[in-house]
CSV table of C-alpha atoms in Angstrom, one decimal:
chain,number,residue,atom,x,y,z
I,1230,MET,CA,-72.4,-34.0,9.3
I,1231,ALA,CA,-70.2,-36.0,11.5
I,1232,ALA,CA,-67.9,-36.6,8.5
I,1233,ASP,CA,-67.8,-32.8,7.9
I,1234,VAL,CA,-66.8,-32.0,11.5
I,1235,SER,CA,-64.1,-34.7,11.3
I,1236,ARG,CA,-62.8,-33.3,8.1
I,1237,ARG,CA,-62.6,-29.7,9.4
I,1238,SER,CA,-60.9,-30.9,12.5
I,1239,ARG,CA,-58.2,-32.6,10.4
I,1240,THR,CA,-57.8,-29.5,8.3
I,1241,ASP,CA,-57.3,-27.3,11.5
I,1242,ARG,CA,-54.7,-29.7,12.7
I,1243,ALA,CA,-52.9,-29.7,9.4
I,1244,ALA,CA,-52.6,-25.9,9.1
I,1245,PRO,CA,-49.8,-24.7,11.4
I,1246,ARG,CA,-51.2,-22.0,13.7
I,1247,GLU,CA,-49.0,-18.8,14.0
I,1248,PRO,CA,-47.7,-18.4,17.5
I,1249,ARG,CA,-49.0,-15.4,19.4
I,1250,SER,CA,-45.6,-14.3,20.5
I,1251,ALA,CA,-42.0,-14.6,19.2
I,1252,PRO,CA,-39.8,-17.4,20.6
I,1253,ARG,CA,-38.3,-16.7,24.0
I,1254,TRP,CA,-34.7,-16.7,22.7
I,1255,LYS,CA,-35.6,-14.0,20.3
I,1256,ARG,CA,-37.2,-11.9,23.0
I,1257,ARG,CA,-34.1,-12.3,25.1
I,1258,ALA,CA,-31.8,-11.4,22.3
I,1259,VAL,CA,-33.7,-8.2,21.5
I,1260,SER,CA,-33.8,-7.3,25.2
I,1261,ALA,CA,-30.0,-8.0,25.6
I,1262,LEU,CA,-29.2,-5.8,22.6
I,1263,LEU,CA,-31.3,-2.9,23.9
I,1264,LEU,CA,-29.9,-3.3,27.4
I,1265,LEU,CA,-26.4,-3.0,25.9
I,1266,VAL,CA,-27.5,0.2,24.0
I,1267,ALA,CA,-29.0,1.6,27.3
I,1268,LEU,CA,-26.0,0.9,29.4
I,1269,TRP,CA,-22.9,1.2,27.2
I,1270,PRO,CA,-23.0,5.0,26.8
I,1271,LEU,CA,-22.9,5.3,30.6
I,1272,VAL,CA,-19.9,3.0,30.9
I,1273,HIS,CA,-18.3,4.9,27.9
I,1274,ARG,CA,-18.8,8.2,29.8
I,1275,GLY,CA,-17.0,6.7,32.8
I,1276,LEU,CA,-14.1,5.5,30.6
I,1277,VAL,CA,-13.8,9.0,29.1
I,1278,ALA,CA,-13.6,10.5,32.6
I,1279,ARG,CA,-11.2,7.9,34.0
I,1280,TYR,CA,-9.0,6.9,31.1
I,1281,ARG,CA,-9.7,9.8,28.7
I,1282,ILE,CA,-10.6,7.6,25.8
I,1283,HIS,CA,-11.8,9.6,22.8
I,1284,PRO,CA,-15.3,10.7,23.5
I,1285,TRP,CA,-16.3,10.6,19.8
I,1286,LYS,CA,-15.2,6.9,19.4
I,1287,PHE,CA,-16.3,3.5,20.7
I,1288,GLY,CA,-20.0,3.9,20.1
I,1289,GLY,CA,-20.9,6.0,23.1
I,1290,PHE,CA,-23.2,8.2,21.0
I,1291,ALA,CA,-21.2,11.3,22.1
I,1292,MET,CA,-20.2,12.7,18.7
I,1293,TYR,CA,-20.9,16.4,18.6
I,1294,THR,CA,-21.4,16.5,22.3
I,1295,THR,CA,-18.0,17.9,23.2
I,1296,HIS,CA,-14.6,18.9,21.8
I,1297,ARG,CA,-12.8,16.2,19.8
I,1298,ARG,CA,-9.8,16.6,22.2
I,1299,SER,CA,-6.5,17.4,20.7
I,1300,LEU,CA,-3.3,15.8,21.7
I,1301,ALA,CA,0.3,16.8,21.5
I,1302,ILE,CA,3.2,14.5,22.4
I,1303,ALA,CA,6.7,15.8,23.0
I,1304,VAL,CA,9.9,13.7,23.4
I,1305,ASP,CA,12.4,15.3,25.7
I,1306,ALA,CA,15.9,14.3,26.8
I,1307,GLU,CA,17.0,14.4,30.5
I,1308,SER,CA,18.0,18.0,30.1
I,1309,GLY,CA,14.5,18.9,29.0
I,1310,ALA,CA,15.7,19.6,25.5
I,1311,PRO,CA,13.4,18.2,22.8
I,1312,VAL,CA,14.6,15.1,20.9
I,1313,ASP,CA,14.6,15.9,17.2
I,1314,GLU,CA,12.4,13.1,15.7
I,1315,GLN,CA,14.3,13.5,12.4
I,1316,THR,CA,17.3,11.9,14.2
I,1317,LEU,CA,15.3,8.7,14.7
I,1318,SER,CA,15.2,5.7,12.4
I,1319,GLU,CA,12.1,4.9,10.4
I,1320,ARG,CA,11.2,2.3,13.0
I,1321,GLY,CA,11.5,4.8,15.9
I,1322,ARG,CA,9.4,7.4,14.1
I,1323,ALA,CA,6.8,4.7,13.3
I,1324,ALA,CA,6.7,3.7,16.9
I,1325,LEU,CA,6.0,7.3,18.0
I,1326,ALA,CA,3.4,7.7,15.3
I,1327,ALA,CA,1.7,4.5,16.4
I,1328,PHE,CA,1.6,5.7,20.0
I,1329,ARG,CA,0.2,9.1,19.0
I,1330,GLU,CA,-2.7,7.4,17.1
I,1331,GLU,CA,-3.3,4.8,19.9
I,1332,ARG,CA,-3.2,7.5,22.6
I,1333,HIS,CA,-5.7,9.7,20.7
I,1334,SER,CA,-8.3,6.8,20.8
I,1335,TYR,CA,-7.5,4.8,23.9
I,1336,GLY,CA,-6.3,7.6,26.2
I,1337,ARG,CA,-4.5,6.5,29.3
I,1338,LEU,CA,-5.1,2.9,28.4
I,1339,SER,CA,-2.3,3.3,25.9
I,1340,VAL,CA,1.2,3.8,27.4
I,1341,PRO,CA,4.3,4.7,25.5
I,1342,ASP,CA,6.6,1.8,26.5
I,1343,ARG,CA,7.2,0.6,23.0
I,1344,ALA,CA,7.8,4.1,21.6
I,1345,ALA,CA,10.2,4.9,24.4
I,1346,GLU,CA,12.1,1.7,23.8
I,1347,ALA,CA,12.4,2.4,20.1
I,1348,VAL,CA,13.7,6.0,20.8
I,1349,LEU,CA,16.3,4.7,23.3
I,1350,LEU,CA,17.5,2.1,20.8
I,1351,ASP,CA,17.9,4.8,18.2
I,1352,ARG,CA,19.6,7.3,20.6
I,1353,PRO,CA,22.3,5.5,22.7
I,1354,ASP,CA,23.5,8.9,23.9
I,1355,LEU,CA,20.4,9.3,26.0
I,1356,ASP,CA,20.2,7.8,29.5
I,1357,HIS,CA,16.9,9.3,30.3
I,1358,LEU,CA,13.8,10.0,28.2
I,1359,LYS,CA,10.6,11.8,29.0
I,1360,LEU,CA,7.5,11.6,26.9
I,1361,VAL,CA,5.0,14.4,27.6
I,1362,VAL,CA,1.4,14.0,26.6
I,1363,GLN,CA,-0.6,17.2,26.4
I,1364,LEU,CA,-4.4,16.9,26.2
I,1365,LEU,CA,-6.5,19.9,25.2
I,1366,TRP,CA,-10.2,20.1,25.8
I,1367,LEU,CA,-13.0,22.7,25.9
I,1368,ASP,CA,-13.6,23.6,29.6
I,1369,PRO,CA,-17.3,23.9,30.3
I,1370,GLU,CA,-16.6,26.2,33.2
I,1371,THR,CA,-14.9,28.9,31.2
I,1372,GLY,CA,-15.6,28.1,27.6
I,1373,ARG,CA,-11.8,28.2,26.9
I,1374,ILE,CA,-9.4,25.6,25.7
I,1375,ALA,CA,-7.8,23.9,28.8
I,1376,SER,CA,-5.0,21.4,28.9
I,1377,ASP,CA,-3.0,19.2,31.2
I,1378,HIS,CA,0.2,17.2,30.9
I,1379,GLU,CA,1.1,13.7,31.8
I,1380,SER,CA,4.8,12.7,31.7
I,1381,TYR,CA,6.3,9.2,31.3
I,1382,VAL,CA,9.9,9.0,32.4
I,1383,TYR,CA,12.2,6.2,31.1
I,1384,VAL,CA,15.6,5.3,32.4
I,1385,ARG,CA,18.0,3.2,30.4
I,1386,ASN,CA,18.8,0.0,32.3
I,1387,PRO,CA,22.3,-1.6,32.1
I,1388,ALA,CA,21.0,-4.2,29.7
I,1389,GLY,CA,19.9,-1.6,27.1
I,1390,ALA,CA,16.7,0.1,26.7
I,1391,ARG,CA,14.2,1.3,29.3
V,765,MET,CA,-45.0,-10.2,21.7
V,766,SER,CA,-45.6,-10.5,25.4
V,767,GLY,CA,-45.8,-7.6,27.9
V,768,GLY,CA,-43.0,-5.6,29.4
V,769,PRO,CA,-41.1,-2.6,28.2
V,770,LEU,CA,-40.8,-4.1,24.7
V,771,ALA,CA,-44.6,-4.0,24.3
V,772,TRP,CA,-44.7,-0.3,25.1
V,773,ALA,CA,-43.3,0.4,21.7
V,774,GLY,CA,-45.7,-2.0,20.0
V,775,GLY,CA,-49.4,-1.9,19.5
V,776,PRO,CA,-51.9,-2.4,16.7
V,777,GLU,CA,-50.3,-1.9,13.3
V,778,PRO,CA,-52.7,-1.1,10.5
V,779,LEU,CA,-50.0,-1.7,7.9
V,780,GLY,CA,-48.8,-4.9,9.6
V,781,ALA,CA,-45.5,-5.3,11.4
V,782,GLU,CA,-44.2,-7.6,8.6
V,783,THR,CA,-44.7,-4.9,6.0
V,784,ARG,CA,-43.0,-2.3,8.1
V,785,VAL,CA,-40.0,-4.5,8.9
V,786,ARG,CA,-39.7,-5.6,5.2
V,787,SER,CA,-39.6,-2.0,4.0
V,788,PHE,CA,-37.1,-1.0,6.7
V,789,ARG,CA,-34.9,-4.0,5.8
V,790,ARG,CA,-34.8,-2.9,2.2
V,791,PHE,CA,-33.7,0.5,3.2
V,792,LEU,CA,-31.1,-0.8,5.7
V,793,LEU,CA,-29.5,-3.2,3.2
V,794,LEU,CA,-29.5,-0.5,0.5
V,795,TYR,CA,-27.8,1.8,2.9
V,796,ALA,CA,-25.2,-0.9,4.0
V,797,ALA,CA,-24.4,-1.8,0.4
V,798,ALA,CA,-24.1,1.8,-0.9
V,799,ARG,CA,-22.0,2.9,2.1
V,800,SER,CA,-19.8,-0.1,1.7
V,801,TRP,CA,-19.1,0.6,-2.0
V,802,LEU,CA,-18.3,4.2,-1.1
V,803,TRP,CA,-15.7,2.9,1.4
V,804,VAL,CA,-14.2,0.8,-1.4
V,805,ALA,CA,-14.1,3.9,-3.6
V,806,PHE,CA,-12.3,6.0,-1.0
V,807,SER,CA,-10.1,3.6,1.0
V,808,LEU,CA,-6.5,3.1,0.0
V,809,HIS,CA,-5.9,-0.1,2.0
V,810,ASP,CA,-7.4,-3.5,2.4
V,811,ARG,CA,-9.5,-3.2,-0.7
V,812,GLU,CA,-10.0,-7.0,-1.0
V,813,LEU,CA,-11.6,-7.1,2.5
V,814,LEU,CA,-13.8,-4.0,1.8
V,815,VAL,CA,-14.9,-5.4,-1.6
V,816,LEU,CA,-15.9,-8.7,0.2
V,817,ALA,CA,-17.9,-6.7,2.8
V,818,ALA,CA,-19.6,-4.6,0.1
V,819,ALA,CA,-20.4,-7.8,-1.9
V,820,LEU,CA,-22.0,-9.4,1.2
V,821,ALA,CA,-24.1,-6.3,1.8
V,822,SER,CA,-25.1,-6.0,-1.8
V,823,ALA,CA,-26.1,-9.7,-1.9
V,824,GLY,CA,-28.2,-9.0,1.2
V,825,PHE,CA,-29.9,-6.1,-0.6
V,826,ALA,CA,-30.6,-8.4,-3.6
V,827,LEU,CA,-32.2,-11.0,-1.3
V,828,CYS,CA,-34.5,-8.4,0.2
V,829,TRP,CA,-36.6,-8.6,-3.0
V,830,ARG,CA,-37.1,-12.4,-2.9
V,831,ARG,CA,-39.8,-13.4,-0.4
V,832,ASP,CA,-38.3,-17.0,-0.1
V,833,LEU,CA,-34.8,-15.7,0.6
V,834,GLU,CA,-35.3,-12.4,2.4
V,835,ALA,CA,-34.6,-14.0,5.8
V,836,TRP,CA,-31.0,-14.2,4.7
V,837,ALA,CA,-30.7,-10.6,3.7
V,838,ALA,CA,-29.9,-9.1,7.2
V,839,PRO,CA,-27.6,-11.9,8.3
V,840,LEU,CA,-25.5,-11.3,5.1
V,841,GLY,CA,-25.5,-7.6,5.7
V,842,LEU,CA,-24.6,-8.1,9.3
V,843,LEU,CA,-21.6,-10.2,8.3
V,844,GLY,CA,-20.4,-7.6,5.8
V,845,VAL,CA,-20.8,-4.6,8.2
V,846,GLY,CA,-19.4,-6.7,11.1
V,847,LEU,CA,-16.2,-7.2,9.0
V,848,GLN,CA,-16.0,-3.5,8.4
V,849,THR,CA,-16.5,-2.6,12.0
V,850,VAL,CA,-13.7,-4.9,13.1
V,851,TRP,CA,-11.5,-3.6,10.3
V,852,ARG,CA,-12.2,0.0,11.2
V,853,PHE,CA,-12.0,-0.4,15.0
V,854,PRO,CA,-11.6,1.9,17.0
V,855,HIS,CA,-12.2,4.6,14.3
V,856,GLY,CA,-15.7,3.5,13.3
V,857,ALA,CA,-18.3,6.3,13.6
V,858,ASN,CA,-21.2,5.9,15.9
V,859,HIS,CA,-23.6,5.4,13.0
V,860,LEU,CA,-21.6,2.3,12.0
V,861,TYR,CA,-22.5,0.8,15.4
V,862,LEU,CA,-26.1,1.9,15.0
V,863,GLU,CA,-26.2,0.2,11.6
V,864,LEU,CA,-24.8,-2.9,13.0
V,865,LEU,CA,-27.3,-3.0,15.9
V,866,ALA,CA,-30.2,-2.3,13.4
V,867,LEU,CA,-29.0,-5.2,11.2
V,868,ALA,CA,-28.7,-7.5,14.2
V,869,LEU,CA,-32.3,-6.7,15.2
V,870,VAL,CA,-33.7,-7.1,11.7
V,871,ALA,CA,-31.8,-10.4,11.3
V,872,LEU,CA,-34.0,-11.7,14.2
V,873,ALA,CA,-37.2,-11.1,12.1
V,874,GLY,CA,-36.3,-14.2,10.1
V,875,ARG,CA,-38.9,-15.1,7.6
V,876,GLY,CA,-41.1,-12.3,8.9
V,877,ALA,CA,-43.7,-14.1,10.9
V,878,ARG,CA,-46.0,-11.6,12.5
V,879,PRO,CA,-44.9,-12.1,16.1
V,880,ASP,CA,-41.2,-11.9,15.1
V,881,ALA,CA,-41.8,-8.8,13.0
V,882,ALA,CA,-43.8,-7.2,15.9
V,883,LEU,CA,-40.9,-7.9,18.3
V,884,VAL,CA,-38.3,-6.5,15.9
V,885,LEU,CA,-40.4,-3.4,15.1
V,886,SER,CA,-40.6,-2.7,18.9
V,887,GLY,CA,-36.9,-3.3,19.2
V,888,LEU,CA,-36.1,-0.8,16.4
V,889,ARG,CA,-38.4,1.8,17.9
V,890,TRP,CA,-36.6,1.4,21.2
V,891,LEU,CA,-33.2,1.6,19.5
V,892,ALA,CA,-34.1,5.0,18.0
V,893,ALA,CA,-35.4,6.3,21.4
V,894,LEU,CA,-32.4,5.0,23.3
V,895,VAL,CA,-29.9,6.5,20.9
V,896,LEU,CA,-31.6,9.8,20.8
V,897,PHE,CA,-31.8,9.9,24.6
V,898,HIS,CA,-28.2,9.1,25.0
V,899,THR,CA,-27.1,11.8,22.6
V,900,GLY,CA,-29.0,14.3,24.8
V,901,LEU,CA,-27.7,12.8,28.0
V,902,GLN,CA,-24.1,12.9,26.8
V,903,LYS,CA,-24.5,16.6,26.0
V,904,LEU,CA,-25.9,17.2,29.5
V,905,LEU,CA,-23.0,15.2,31.2
V,906,TYR,CA,-20.2,17.0,29.2
V,907,GLY,CA,-21.7,20.4,29.9
V,908,ASN,CA,-20.5,22.1,26.7
V,909,TYR,CA,-24.0,23.0,25.5
V,910,PHE,CA,-25.3,25.1,28.5
V,911,HIS,CA,-23.6,28.3,27.4
V,912,GLY,CA,-23.3,27.3,23.8
V,913,ASP,CA,-19.6,26.6,24.1
V,914,PHE,CA,-19.5,23.6,21.8
V,915,LEU,CA,-21.5,25.3,19.0
V,916,ALA,CA,-19.3,28.4,19.3
V,917,TYR,CA,-16.2,26.3,19.2
V,918,MET,CA,-17.5,24.6,16.0
V,919,VAL,CA,-18.4,27.9,14.5
V,920,GLY,CA,-14.8,29.0,15.2
V,921,THR,CA,-13.1,25.9,13.8
V,922,GLN,CA,-15.5,24.5,11.1
V,923,GLU,CA,-16.5,26.4,8.0
V,924,ARG,CA,-19.7,24.5,7.7
V,925,PHE,CA,-20.9,25.7,11.1
V,926,ALA,CA,-19.7,29.2,10.4
V,927,ASN,CA,-21.8,29.3,7.2
V,928,ALA,CA,-24.8,27.8,8.9
V,929,PHE,CA,-24.8,30.3,11.8
V,930,GLY,CA,-23.7,33.2,9.6
V,931,TRP,CA,-27.4,34.4,9.3
V,932,VAL,CA,-27.8,34.4,13.1
V,933,LEU,CA,-24.6,35.7,14.5
V,934,PRO,CA,-23.0,39.1,13.7
V,935,ALA,CA,-20.0,38.8,11.4
V,936,THR,CA,-17.8,40.3,14.1
V,937,GLU,CA,-18.6,37.5,16.5
V,938,ILE,CA,-17.9,34.9,13.9
V,939,ALA,CA,-14.6,36.6,13.1
V,940,ARG,CA,-13.7,36.6,16.8
V,941,LEU,CA,-14.4,32.9,17.2
V,942,GLU,CA,-12.4,32.1,14.0
V,943,GLY,CA,-9.5,34.2,15.3
V,944,TYR,CA,-8.8,31.9,18.3
V,945,ASP,CA,-6.0,29.3,18.0
V,946,ALA,CA,-7.9,26.2,19.2
V,947,MET,CA,-4.6,24.4,19.7
V,948,ARG,CA,-3.4,26.9,22.3
V,949,THR,CA,-4.2,26.5,26.0
V,950,GLY,CA,-6.4,29.4,27.2
V,951,ALA,CA,-7.9,30.1,23.7
V,952,GLY,CA,-11.4,31.5,23.9
V,953,PRO,CA,-13.8,32.2,25.4
V,954,TYR,CA,-15.9,30.2,22.9
V,955,ARG,CA,-19.0,31.9,24.1
V,956,VAL,CA,-21.5,34.2,22.4
V,957,ALA,CA,-23.7,36.8,24.1
V,958,PHE,CA,-26.7,36.2,21.9
V,959,ALA,CA,-29.6,34.6,23.6
V,960,PRO,CA,-31.2,32.8,20.6
V,961,PHE,CA,-27.9,31.0,20.0
V,962,VAL,CA,-27.7,29.9,23.6
V,963,LEU,CA,-31.4,28.9,23.6
V,964,ALA,CA,-30.8,26.9,20.4
V,965,SER,CA,-27.9,25.1,22.0
V,966,ASN,CA,-29.9,24.1,25.0
V,967,GLY,CA,-32.9,23.3,22.9
V,968,VAL,CA,-30.9,20.5,21.2
V,969,TRP,CA,-30.2,18.4,24.3
V,970,LEU,CA,-33.6,19.1,25.8
V,971,ALA,CA,-35.3,17.9,22.6
V,972,GLU,CA,-33.0,14.8,22.5
V,973,LEU,CA,-34.0,13.9,26.1
V,974,GLY,CA,-37.7,14.6,25.7
V,975,LEU,CA,-38.5,13.2,22.3
V,976,PRO,CA,-37.7,9.6,23.2
V,977,VAL,CA,-40.4,9.6,25.8
V,978,LEU,CA,-42.9,10.7,23.1
V,979,LEU,CA,-41.5,8.1,20.7
V,980,ILE,CA,-42.2,5.2,23.0
V,981,ALA,CA,-45.7,6.1,24.2
V,982,ARG,CA,-48.3,4.8,21.7
V,983,ARG,CA,-50.4,8.0,21.8
V,984,THR,CA,-47.6,10.4,21.3
V,985,ARG,CA,-45.4,8.3,18.9
V,986,VAL,CA,-46.3,10.3,15.8
V,987,TRP,CA,-45.4,13.6,17.5
V,988,GLY,CA,-42.2,12.1,18.7
V,989,ALA,CA,-41.3,11.0,15.2
V,990,LEU,CA,-42.2,14.4,13.7
V,991,GLY,CA,-40.2,16.2,16.3
V,992,GLY,CA,-37.2,13.9,15.7
V,993,ILE,CA,-37.4,14.5,11.9
V,994,ALA,CA,-37.5,18.3,12.5
V,995,LEU,CA,-34.5,18.0,14.9
V,996,MET,CA,-32.5,15.9,12.4
V,997,ALA,CA,-33.3,18.4,9.6
V,998,SER,CA,-32.1,21.3,11.7
V,999,ILE,CA,-29.0,19.6,12.8
V,1000,GLN,CA,-28.1,18.8,9.2
V,1001,VAL,CA,-28.0,22.5,8.4
V,1002,ALA,CA,-24.8,22.8,10.4
V,1003,ALA,CA,-23.4,19.3,10.8
V,1004,LEU,CA,-23.7,17.6,7.4
V,1005,GLU,CA,-23.8,13.9,8.5
V,1006,LEU,CA,-26.0,12.4,5.8
V,1007,GLY,CA,-25.1,8.8,6.8
V,1008,PHE,CA,-26.4,9.1,10.3
V,1009,ALA,CA,-29.3,11.3,9.2
V,1010,PHE,CA,-30.6,8.8,6.6
V,1011,LEU,CA,-30.3,5.9,8.9
V,1012,PHE,CA,-32.0,7.7,11.8
V,1013,LEU,CA,-34.7,9.2,9.7
V,1014,ASN,CA,-35.7,5.7,8.6
V,1015,LEU,CA,-35.8,4.5,12.2
V,1016,LEU,CA,-38.1,7.4,13.0
V,1017,PHE,CA,-40.3,6.6,10.0
V,1018,LEU,CA,-41.2,3.3,11.8
V,1019,SER,CA,-43.2,5.4,14.2
V,1020,LEU,CA,-45.2,7.3,11.6
V,1021,PRO,CA,-48.5,6.1,10.1
V,1022,GLY,CA,-47.9,5.1,6.5
V,1023,ASP,CA,-45.0,3.2,5.0
V,1024,TRP,CA,-42.5,6.0,4.6
V,1025,ASN,CA,-39.6,3.6,4.4
V,1026,ARG,CA,-41.0,2.2,1.2
V,1027,ARG,CA,-42.2,5.5,-0.2
V,1028,LEU,CA,-38.9,7.3,0.2
V,1029,LEU,CA,-36.7,4.3,-0.7
V,1030,PRO,CA,-36.3,5.5,-4.4
V,1031,ALA,CA,-35.2,9.0,-3.2
V,1032,PHE,CA,-32.5,7.5,-0.9
V,1033,ALA,CA,-31.5,5.2,-3.7
V,1034,LEU,CA,-31.1,8.1,-6.1
V,1035,VAL,CA,-28.8,10.0,-3.6
V,1036,PHE,CA,-26.7,6.9,-3.1
V,1037,LEU,CA,-26.5,6.3,-6.8
V,1038,TYR,CA,-25.4,9.9,-7.3
V,1039,ALA,CA,-22.8,9.6,-4.6
V,1040,LEU,CA,-21.4,6.5,-6.2
V,1041,GLY,CA,-21.4,8.1,-9.6
V,1042,ALA,CA,-19.6,11.1,-8.2
V,1043,ALA,CA,-17.1,8.8,-6.3
V,1044,ALA,CA,-16.3,7.2,-9.7
V,1045,GLY,CA,-15.8,10.6,-11.2
V,1046,TRP,CA,-18.7,10.3,-13.6
V,1047,LEU,CA,-20.8,13.0,-11.8
V,1048,PRO,CA,-19.8,16.3,-10.2
V,1049,GLY,CA,-19.6,16.6,-6.4
V,1050,ARG,CA,-17.4,15.5,-3.5
V,1051,PRO,CA,-19.4,12.7,-1.7
V,1052,GLU,CA,-16.5,12.1,0.7
V,1053,ARG,CA,-17.6,15.4,2.3
V,1054,TRP,CA,-21.2,14.4,2.8
V,1055,GLN,CA,-20.4,12.0,5.6
V,1056,LEU,CA,-22.3,9.2,4.0
V,1057,MET,CA,-19.8,6.6,5.1
C-alpha cells in the first residue's frame, strides 16, 4: 500500500500540471494591445481636428463615418496668376504630386517646402510663390460641402530658392 | 485567466477555448494568405516584397493544420502582414490594422494551452467590441449621421449606395443628390426629408455603440453577436467591404455557441478561391471591386 502511494506521488510529480492562468507577460501584452485599440481612435480624432489628417486612414476606425475630404492645391505667382504646371520640369511636377499625396494623408503635418523649392528652381522668373491648399468637407451643420483655404507664401532669397 | 476586465469576456466554454482559438486561427491565416495573393495579383509595384509577404502568410496557413507546428502559424502571418502594413503605410485600410491586431493576439496563444487560449479568446472578443464601439463613437463625434448627411452624400456620389437605397428613396431624390457637384463649395444640401432614411442613419451608430456592451456581458453575448451579424449584413448591402465583413464576422462568431469559425471556413475558402481565380482571369468577375483586400 505504502509502495502504491509512493508510486502515485511520483507520477503526479512527473506529469506537468497545467497552470490555472496565462503567464503575466502574456496578460500584460493582451492588455496593452487592447488599451491601444481603446485609446488610439480618440487620439486619431484629435489629430484629425488639429492637423486635419485623413479621417479614413491611420487605423482610427473612422471609415464611412464622414466625408473622405477632397483636396485641391493651386500654385500661384505673386500677381495671383496661376503657375502652369506644364511649364515645370518633371522633377518639379513630381515634387508637387508628392506634396498633394502627402497632404491628403498627413494634413497640416505635411508642408510644401520641397515642392515650392522645386517650383522656384524651375521658374527663375518668379520671386514670390503662393501654394494654396483648399480642403473640402461635409459640414454637419448644413449638410453642404464646405471648404477653407490655407496659403503658404515663399519668397526667393538672394542665394536662390525659398 | 485571472480577474479584471479581460475576464468579463471569458467564462465557461463548452467547446473549449483551445478549439475556438484554433478554428479562428485557421480562418485568420486563410484570410491573410488569400488577401495577400490578391494584392500580388493587383499591385504593379514591389511584387517581390508582396510575394514574400504572401508566402509567409500561406506558410502560416499551412502550419495551422499541424498540431506540433501550429504555434508558429500566427507569428509567420504577423510577419507577412506586418511587412504589408509598413509597405502600404499610410494607405492601409482599417481592416488591415484589425487583421494585424488579431494576428498579434492569436500569436500569444502559442501552443494553445488552455489558460493561454482563454486569454486570447477574451482578447479577441474585446477587440471586436472595442472596434465596433469606436466605429459608432466616431460617427457620433463627426456628426454626419444625425440628419443622414453622410449616407445622402454617398447616395449622391457612389453608384453602389444609390442602387442600395433606390428601393427606399424616391427617384427624384436620388437624382437631386446625384446632381450636386461634390467638388464645389456649397454643394448640397445632402439631406433627405424621409424619416426612415434618417432613422436608419441614426440606427447604425446607436447599434454600434450599444452592441459592444451586449458582446462583453456573458449573459447577453449571443444577442450581441447576432445583432452584430445583422448589422454587418445590412451594411454590406450598401458598402460592399467584404474583407472587413469576413474578418469581423469571424470575430463575432467567437461569441456564438457552436464552432461557426470551423463550420463556415469552407464557404470563406470558396469565396477566396473564386476571387483568386477571377483575379487570374480564369473565372468571371471583378474581385478588385469586392474590397477583399
